[in-house]
mmCIF file of C-alpha atoms and ligand atoms in Angstrom:
data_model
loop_
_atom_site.group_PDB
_atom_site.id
_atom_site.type_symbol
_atom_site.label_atom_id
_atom_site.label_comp_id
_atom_site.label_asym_id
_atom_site.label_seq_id
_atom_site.Cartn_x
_atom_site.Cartn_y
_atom_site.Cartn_z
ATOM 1 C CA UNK A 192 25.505 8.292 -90.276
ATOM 2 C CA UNK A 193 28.218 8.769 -87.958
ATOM 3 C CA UNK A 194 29.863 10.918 -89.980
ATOM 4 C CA UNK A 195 27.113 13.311 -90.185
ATOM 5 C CA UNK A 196 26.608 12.907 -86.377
ATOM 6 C CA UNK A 197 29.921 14.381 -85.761
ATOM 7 C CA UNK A 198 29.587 17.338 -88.561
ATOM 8 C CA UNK A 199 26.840 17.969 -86.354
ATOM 9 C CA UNK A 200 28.542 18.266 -83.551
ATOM 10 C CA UNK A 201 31.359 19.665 -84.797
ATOM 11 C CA UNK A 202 29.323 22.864 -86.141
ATOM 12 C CA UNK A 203 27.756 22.985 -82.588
ATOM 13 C CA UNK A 204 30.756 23.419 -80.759
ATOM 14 C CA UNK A 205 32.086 25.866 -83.006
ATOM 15 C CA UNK A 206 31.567 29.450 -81.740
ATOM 16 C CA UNK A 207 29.064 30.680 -83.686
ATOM 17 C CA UNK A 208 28.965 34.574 -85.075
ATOM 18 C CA UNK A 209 27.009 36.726 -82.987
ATOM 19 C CA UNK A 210 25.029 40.164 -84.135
ATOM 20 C CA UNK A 211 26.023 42.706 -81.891
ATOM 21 C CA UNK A 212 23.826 45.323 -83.178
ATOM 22 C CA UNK A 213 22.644 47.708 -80.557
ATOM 23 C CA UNK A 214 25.672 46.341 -78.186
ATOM 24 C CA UNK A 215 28.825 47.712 -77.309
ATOM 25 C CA UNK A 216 31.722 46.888 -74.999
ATOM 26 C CA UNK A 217 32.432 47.768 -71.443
ATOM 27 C CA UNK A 218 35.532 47.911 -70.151
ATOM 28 C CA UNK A 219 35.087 49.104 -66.384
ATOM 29 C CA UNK A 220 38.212 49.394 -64.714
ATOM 30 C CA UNK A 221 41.504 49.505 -65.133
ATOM 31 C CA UNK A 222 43.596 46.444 -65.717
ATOM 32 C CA UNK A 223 45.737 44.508 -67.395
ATOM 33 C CA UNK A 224 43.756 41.502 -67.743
ATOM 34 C CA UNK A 225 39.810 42.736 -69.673
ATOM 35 C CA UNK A 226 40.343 42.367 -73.342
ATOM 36 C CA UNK A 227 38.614 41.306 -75.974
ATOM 37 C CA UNK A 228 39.883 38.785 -78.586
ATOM 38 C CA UNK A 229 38.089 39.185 -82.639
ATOM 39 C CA UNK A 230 37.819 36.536 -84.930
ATOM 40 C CA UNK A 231 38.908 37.929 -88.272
ATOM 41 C CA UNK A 232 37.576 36.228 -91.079
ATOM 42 C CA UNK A 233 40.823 36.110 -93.104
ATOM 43 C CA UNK A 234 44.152 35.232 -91.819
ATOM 44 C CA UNK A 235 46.078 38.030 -93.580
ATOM 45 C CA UNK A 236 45.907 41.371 -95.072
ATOM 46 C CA UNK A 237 47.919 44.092 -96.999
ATOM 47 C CA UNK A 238 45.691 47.022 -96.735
ATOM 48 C CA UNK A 239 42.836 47.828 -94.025
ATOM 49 C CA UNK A 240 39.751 50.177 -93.085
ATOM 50 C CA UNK A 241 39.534 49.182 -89.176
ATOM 51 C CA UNK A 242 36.599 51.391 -87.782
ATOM 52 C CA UNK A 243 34.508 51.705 -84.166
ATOM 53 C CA UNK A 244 33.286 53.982 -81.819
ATOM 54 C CA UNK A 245 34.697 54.566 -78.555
ATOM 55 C CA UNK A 246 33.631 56.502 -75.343
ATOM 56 C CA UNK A 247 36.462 57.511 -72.410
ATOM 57 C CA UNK A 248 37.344 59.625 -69.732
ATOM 58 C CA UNK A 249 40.964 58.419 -70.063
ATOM 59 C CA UNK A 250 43.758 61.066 -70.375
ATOM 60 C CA UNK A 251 46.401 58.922 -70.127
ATOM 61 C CA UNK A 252 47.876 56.479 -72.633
ATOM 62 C CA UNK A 253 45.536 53.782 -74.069
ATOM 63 C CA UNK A 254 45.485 51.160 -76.717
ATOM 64 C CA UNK A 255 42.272 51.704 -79.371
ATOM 65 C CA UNK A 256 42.908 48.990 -81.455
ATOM 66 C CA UNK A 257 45.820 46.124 -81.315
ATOM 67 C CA UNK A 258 46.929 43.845 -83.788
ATOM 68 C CA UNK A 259 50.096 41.660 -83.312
ATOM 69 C CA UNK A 260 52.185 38.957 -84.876
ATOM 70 C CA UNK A 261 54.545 36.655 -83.405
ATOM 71 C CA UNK A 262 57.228 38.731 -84.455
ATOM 72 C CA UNK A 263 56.097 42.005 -84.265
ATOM 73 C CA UNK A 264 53.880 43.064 -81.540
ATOM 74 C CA UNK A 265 52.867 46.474 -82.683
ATOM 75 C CA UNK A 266 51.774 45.092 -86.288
ATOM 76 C CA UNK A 267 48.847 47.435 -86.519
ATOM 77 C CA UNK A 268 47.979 49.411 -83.873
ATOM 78 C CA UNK A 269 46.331 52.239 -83.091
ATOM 79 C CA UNK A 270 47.268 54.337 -79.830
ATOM 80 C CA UNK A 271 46.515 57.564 -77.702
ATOM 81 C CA UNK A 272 49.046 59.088 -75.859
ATOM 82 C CA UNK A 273 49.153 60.518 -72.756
ATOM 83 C CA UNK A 274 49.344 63.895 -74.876
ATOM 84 C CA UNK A 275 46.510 65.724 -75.957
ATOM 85 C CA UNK A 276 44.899 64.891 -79.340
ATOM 86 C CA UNK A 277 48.046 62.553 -79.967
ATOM 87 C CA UNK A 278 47.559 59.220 -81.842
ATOM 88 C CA UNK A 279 49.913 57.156 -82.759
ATOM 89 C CA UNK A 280 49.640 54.416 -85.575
ATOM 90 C CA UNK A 281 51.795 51.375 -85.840
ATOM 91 C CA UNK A 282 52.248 49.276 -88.719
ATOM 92 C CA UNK A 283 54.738 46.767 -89.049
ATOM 93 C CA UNK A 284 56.618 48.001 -86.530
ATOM 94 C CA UNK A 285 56.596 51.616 -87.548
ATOM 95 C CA UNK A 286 54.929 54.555 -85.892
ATOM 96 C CA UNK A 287 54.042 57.556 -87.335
ATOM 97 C CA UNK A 288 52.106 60.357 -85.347
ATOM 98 C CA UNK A 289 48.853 62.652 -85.682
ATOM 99 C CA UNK A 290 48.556 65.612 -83.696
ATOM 100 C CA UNK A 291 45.816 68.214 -83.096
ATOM 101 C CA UNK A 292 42.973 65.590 -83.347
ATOM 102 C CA UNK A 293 40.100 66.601 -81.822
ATOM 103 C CA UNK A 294 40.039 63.470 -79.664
ATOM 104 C CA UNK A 295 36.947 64.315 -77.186
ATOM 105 C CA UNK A 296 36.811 62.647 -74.069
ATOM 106 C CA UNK A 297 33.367 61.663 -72.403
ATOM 107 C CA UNK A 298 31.694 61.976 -75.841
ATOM 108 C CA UNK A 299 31.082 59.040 -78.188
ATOM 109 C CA UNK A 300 33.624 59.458 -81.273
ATOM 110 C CA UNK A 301 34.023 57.341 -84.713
ATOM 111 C CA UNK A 302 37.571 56.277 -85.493
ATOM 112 C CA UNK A 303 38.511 55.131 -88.892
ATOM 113 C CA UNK A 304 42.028 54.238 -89.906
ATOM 114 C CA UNK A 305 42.987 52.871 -92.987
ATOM 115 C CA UNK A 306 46.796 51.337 -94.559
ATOM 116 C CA UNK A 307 47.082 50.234 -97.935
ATOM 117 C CA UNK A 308 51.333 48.385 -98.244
ATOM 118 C CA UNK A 309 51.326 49.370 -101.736
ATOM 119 C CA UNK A 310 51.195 52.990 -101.793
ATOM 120 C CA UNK A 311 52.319 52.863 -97.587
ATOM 121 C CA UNK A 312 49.897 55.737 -96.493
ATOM 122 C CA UNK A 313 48.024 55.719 -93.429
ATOM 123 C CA UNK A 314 45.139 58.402 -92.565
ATOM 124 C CA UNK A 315 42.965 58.610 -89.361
ATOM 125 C CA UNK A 316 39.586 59.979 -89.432
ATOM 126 C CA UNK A 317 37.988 61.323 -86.209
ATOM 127 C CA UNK A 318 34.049 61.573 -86.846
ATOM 128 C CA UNK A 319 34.239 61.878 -89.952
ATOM 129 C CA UNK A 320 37.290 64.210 -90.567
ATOM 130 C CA UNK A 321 40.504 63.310 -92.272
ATOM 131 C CA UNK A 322 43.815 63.464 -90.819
ATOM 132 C CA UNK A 323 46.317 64.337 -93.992
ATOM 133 C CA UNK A 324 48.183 61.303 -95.256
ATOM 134 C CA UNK A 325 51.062 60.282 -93.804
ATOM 135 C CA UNK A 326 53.924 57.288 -94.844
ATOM 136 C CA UNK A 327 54.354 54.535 -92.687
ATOM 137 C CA UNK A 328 55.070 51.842 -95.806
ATOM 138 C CA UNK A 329 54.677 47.912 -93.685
ATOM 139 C CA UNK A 330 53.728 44.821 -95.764
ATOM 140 C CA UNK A 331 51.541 41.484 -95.844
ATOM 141 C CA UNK A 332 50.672 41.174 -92.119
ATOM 142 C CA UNK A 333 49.473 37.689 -91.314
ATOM 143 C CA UNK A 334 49.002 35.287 -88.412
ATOM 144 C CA UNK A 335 47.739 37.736 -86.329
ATOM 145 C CA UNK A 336 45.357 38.111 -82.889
ATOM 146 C CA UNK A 337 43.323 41.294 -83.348
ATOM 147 C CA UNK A 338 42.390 42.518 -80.111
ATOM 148 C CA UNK A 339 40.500 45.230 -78.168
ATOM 149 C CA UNK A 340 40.984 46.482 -74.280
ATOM 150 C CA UNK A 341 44.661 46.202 -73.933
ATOM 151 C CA UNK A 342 47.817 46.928 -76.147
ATOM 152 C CA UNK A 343 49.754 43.629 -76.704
ATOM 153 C CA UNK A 344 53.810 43.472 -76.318
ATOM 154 C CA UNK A 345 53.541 39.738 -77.188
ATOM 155 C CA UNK A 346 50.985 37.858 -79.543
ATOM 156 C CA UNK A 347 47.890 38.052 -77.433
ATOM 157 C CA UNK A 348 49.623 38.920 -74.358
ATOM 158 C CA UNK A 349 52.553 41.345 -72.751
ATOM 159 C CA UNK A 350 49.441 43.423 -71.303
ATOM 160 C CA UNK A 351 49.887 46.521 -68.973
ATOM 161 C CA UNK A 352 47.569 48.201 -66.870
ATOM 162 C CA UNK A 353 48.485 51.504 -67.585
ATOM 163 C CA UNK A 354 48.097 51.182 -71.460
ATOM 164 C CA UNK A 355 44.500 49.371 -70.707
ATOM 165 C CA UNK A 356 41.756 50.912 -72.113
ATOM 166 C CA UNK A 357 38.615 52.154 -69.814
ATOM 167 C CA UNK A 358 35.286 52.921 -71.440
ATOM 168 C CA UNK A 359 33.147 51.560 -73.901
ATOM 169 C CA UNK A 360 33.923 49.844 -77.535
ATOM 170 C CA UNK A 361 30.870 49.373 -80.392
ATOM 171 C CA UNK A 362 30.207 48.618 -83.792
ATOM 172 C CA UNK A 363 34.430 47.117 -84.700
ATOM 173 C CA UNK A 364 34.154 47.018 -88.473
ATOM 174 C CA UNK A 365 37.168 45.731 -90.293
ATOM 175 C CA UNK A 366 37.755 45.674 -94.408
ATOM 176 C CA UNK A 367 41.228 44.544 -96.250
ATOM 177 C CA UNK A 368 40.729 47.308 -98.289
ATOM 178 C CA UNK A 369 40.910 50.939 -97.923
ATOM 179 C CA UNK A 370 37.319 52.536 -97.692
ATOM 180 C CA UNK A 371 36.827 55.766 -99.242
ATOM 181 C CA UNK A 372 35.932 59.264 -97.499
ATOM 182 C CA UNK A 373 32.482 58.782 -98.572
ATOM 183 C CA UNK A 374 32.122 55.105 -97.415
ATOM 184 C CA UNK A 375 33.697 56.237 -94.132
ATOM 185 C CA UNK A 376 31.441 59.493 -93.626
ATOM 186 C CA UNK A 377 28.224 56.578 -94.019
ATOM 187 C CA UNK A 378 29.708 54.673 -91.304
ATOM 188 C CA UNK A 379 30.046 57.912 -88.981
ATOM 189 C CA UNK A 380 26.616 58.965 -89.826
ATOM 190 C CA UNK A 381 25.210 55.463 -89.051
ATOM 191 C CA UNK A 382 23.666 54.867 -92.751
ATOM 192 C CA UNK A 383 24.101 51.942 -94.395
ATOM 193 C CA UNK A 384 27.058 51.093 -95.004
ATOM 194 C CA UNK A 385 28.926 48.078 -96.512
ATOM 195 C CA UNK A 386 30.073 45.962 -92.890
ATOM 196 C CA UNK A 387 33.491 44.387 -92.552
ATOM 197 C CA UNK A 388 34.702 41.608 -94.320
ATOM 198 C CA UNK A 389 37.712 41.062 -91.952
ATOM 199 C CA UNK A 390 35.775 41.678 -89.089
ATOM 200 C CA UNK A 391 31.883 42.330 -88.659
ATOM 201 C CA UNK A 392 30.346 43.949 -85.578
ATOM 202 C CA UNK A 393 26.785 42.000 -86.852
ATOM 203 C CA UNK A 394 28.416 38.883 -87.163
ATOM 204 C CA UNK A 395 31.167 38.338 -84.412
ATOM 205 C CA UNK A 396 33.095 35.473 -83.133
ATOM 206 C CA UNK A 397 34.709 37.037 -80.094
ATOM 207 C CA UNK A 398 36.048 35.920 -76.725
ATOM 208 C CA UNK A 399 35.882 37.721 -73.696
ATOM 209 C CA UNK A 400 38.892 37.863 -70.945
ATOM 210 C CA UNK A 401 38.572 39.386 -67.921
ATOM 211 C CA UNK A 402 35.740 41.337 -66.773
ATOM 212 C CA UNK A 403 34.610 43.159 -70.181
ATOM 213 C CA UNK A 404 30.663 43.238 -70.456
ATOM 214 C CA UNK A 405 28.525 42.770 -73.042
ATOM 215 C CA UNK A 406 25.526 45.382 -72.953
ATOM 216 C CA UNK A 407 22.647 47.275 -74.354
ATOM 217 C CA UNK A 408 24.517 50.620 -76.909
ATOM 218 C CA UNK A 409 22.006 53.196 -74.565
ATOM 219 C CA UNK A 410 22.031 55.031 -77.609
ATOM 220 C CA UNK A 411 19.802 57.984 -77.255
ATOM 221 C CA UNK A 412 16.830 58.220 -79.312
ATOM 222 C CA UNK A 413 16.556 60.153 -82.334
ATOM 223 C CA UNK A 414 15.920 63.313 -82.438
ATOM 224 C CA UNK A 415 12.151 64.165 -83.440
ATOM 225 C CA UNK A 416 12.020 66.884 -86.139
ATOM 226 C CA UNK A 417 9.494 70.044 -84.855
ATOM 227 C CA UNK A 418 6.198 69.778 -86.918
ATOM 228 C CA UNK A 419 5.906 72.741 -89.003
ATOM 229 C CA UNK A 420 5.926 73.408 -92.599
ATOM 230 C CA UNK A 421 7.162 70.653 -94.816
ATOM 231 C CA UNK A 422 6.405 68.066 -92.731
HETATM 232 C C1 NAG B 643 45.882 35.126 -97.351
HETATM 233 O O1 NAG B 643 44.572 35.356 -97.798
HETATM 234 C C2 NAG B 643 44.278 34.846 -99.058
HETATM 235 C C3 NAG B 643 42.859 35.230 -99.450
HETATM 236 O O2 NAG B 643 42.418 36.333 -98.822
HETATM 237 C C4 NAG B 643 44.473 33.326 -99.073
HETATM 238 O O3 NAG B 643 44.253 32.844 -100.365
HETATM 239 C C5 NAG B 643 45.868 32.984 -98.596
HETATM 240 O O4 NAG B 643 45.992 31.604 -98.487
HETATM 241 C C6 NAG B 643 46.114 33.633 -97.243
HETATM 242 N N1 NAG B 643 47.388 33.278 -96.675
HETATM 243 C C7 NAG B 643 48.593 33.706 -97.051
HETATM 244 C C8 NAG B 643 49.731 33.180 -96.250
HETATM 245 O O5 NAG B 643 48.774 34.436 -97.998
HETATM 246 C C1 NAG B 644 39.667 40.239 -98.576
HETATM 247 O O1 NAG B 644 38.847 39.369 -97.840
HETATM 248 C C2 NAG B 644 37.974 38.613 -98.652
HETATM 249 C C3 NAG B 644 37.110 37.763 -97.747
HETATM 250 O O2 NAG B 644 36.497 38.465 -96.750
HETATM 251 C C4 NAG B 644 38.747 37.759 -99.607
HETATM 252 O O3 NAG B 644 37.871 37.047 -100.428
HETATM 253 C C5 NAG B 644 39.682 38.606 -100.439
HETATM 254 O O4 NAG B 644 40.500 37.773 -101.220
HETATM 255 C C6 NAG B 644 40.543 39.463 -99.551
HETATM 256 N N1 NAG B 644 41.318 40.393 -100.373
HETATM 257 C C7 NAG B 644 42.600 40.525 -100.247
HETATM 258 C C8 NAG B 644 43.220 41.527 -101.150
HETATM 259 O O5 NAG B 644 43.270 39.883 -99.443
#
């Protein structure tokens, strides 16, 4: 009896996945506190579809996406320069660059980036559209904090203001695989798609630092077809 008492409480006081459907993340000001902490569901991975959509006004340099290691703080990371249509990717350690992406500003986007150690390739897709392939090569990359809002120099830390991100974050979908153009042009079209299995955006455990909001996506509503023939 008492054991079940505490499994019961146990599972209570675990954080328990949230759907964040219809949500997205704020990130109102500039700072080098606001960031957002992901619970991925595995510990490790060797390849990796990371996906989300993003709104700014930023032109200077800002983290997208930051994954570190105790050893190696840029262990997957994906970064805009202060350059135009610049993005940088990190894995392992190692950058390689994409230029001319149409990186909009003050327009929703869908960013897709995907690794896979054994053949070493990384590609970015901007709504939809492929960078070309590029070698970057990395490994297993475990132990890890995943983390949105702020580019880490230390395992969840090492924070700067001027690398913060400003703007709003939605639908983080994570595989340890890497999806294919198809699978990645559903996600940017908002079909169905497959959802994470590193990290879910409708079933998150997440922890919020800082002040990073919560809200409603304000998605506009879709567009109504004009009655006519063949409707
Ligand atoms: C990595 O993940 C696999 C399954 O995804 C698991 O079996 C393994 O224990 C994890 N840890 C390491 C260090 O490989
Ligand atoms: C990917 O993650 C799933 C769980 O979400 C796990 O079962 C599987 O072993 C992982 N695959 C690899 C290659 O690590």
């Amino acid at each position: 009896m008492a054991f079940i008492l505490l499994l019961v409480m146990l599972t209570a006081c675990a954080a328990a996945p949230e759907d964040l459907c219809g949500q997205m993340l704020v990130f109102p000001e500039q700072t080098s506190k606001a960031n957002v902490v992901l619970t991925t569901l595995e510990d490790n991975f060797s390849a990796a579809t990371v996906c989300f959509r993003s709104i700014t006004d930023l032109r200077r340099a800002h983290a997208l996406f930051s994954v570190a290691t105790s050893s190696e703080d840029n262990a997957f990371l994906i970064f805009k320069t202060s350059k135009t249509n610049e993005i940088e990717f990190y894995v392992g350690g190692k950058l390689v660059k994409f230029g001319e992406q149409d990186y909009k500003l003050n327009e929703w986007q869908s960013i897709c980036a995907t690794w896979d150690s054994e053949t070493g390739l990384v590609q970015l897709w901007l709504d939809g559209k492929p960078s070309i392939m590029k070698y970057i090569g990395g490994s297993k990359i475990e132990k890890f904090t995943a983390l949105l809002g702020q580019d880490q120099d230390s395992l969840g830390g090492g924070f700067s203001s001027s690398q913060s991100f400003v703007g709003m974050i939605s639908e983080v979908q994570m595989w340890n695989y890497t999806r294919s153009g198809c699978d990645i042009e559903r996600y940017m079209s908002e079909q169905n798609y497959l959802p994470g299995n590193l990290i879910n955006w409708r079933s998150l455990e997440y922890k919020l630092t800082g002040r990073v909001l919560l809200n409603d996506a304000q998605k506009s509503c879709p567009k109504r077809k004009p009655y006519g023939k063949g409707y």
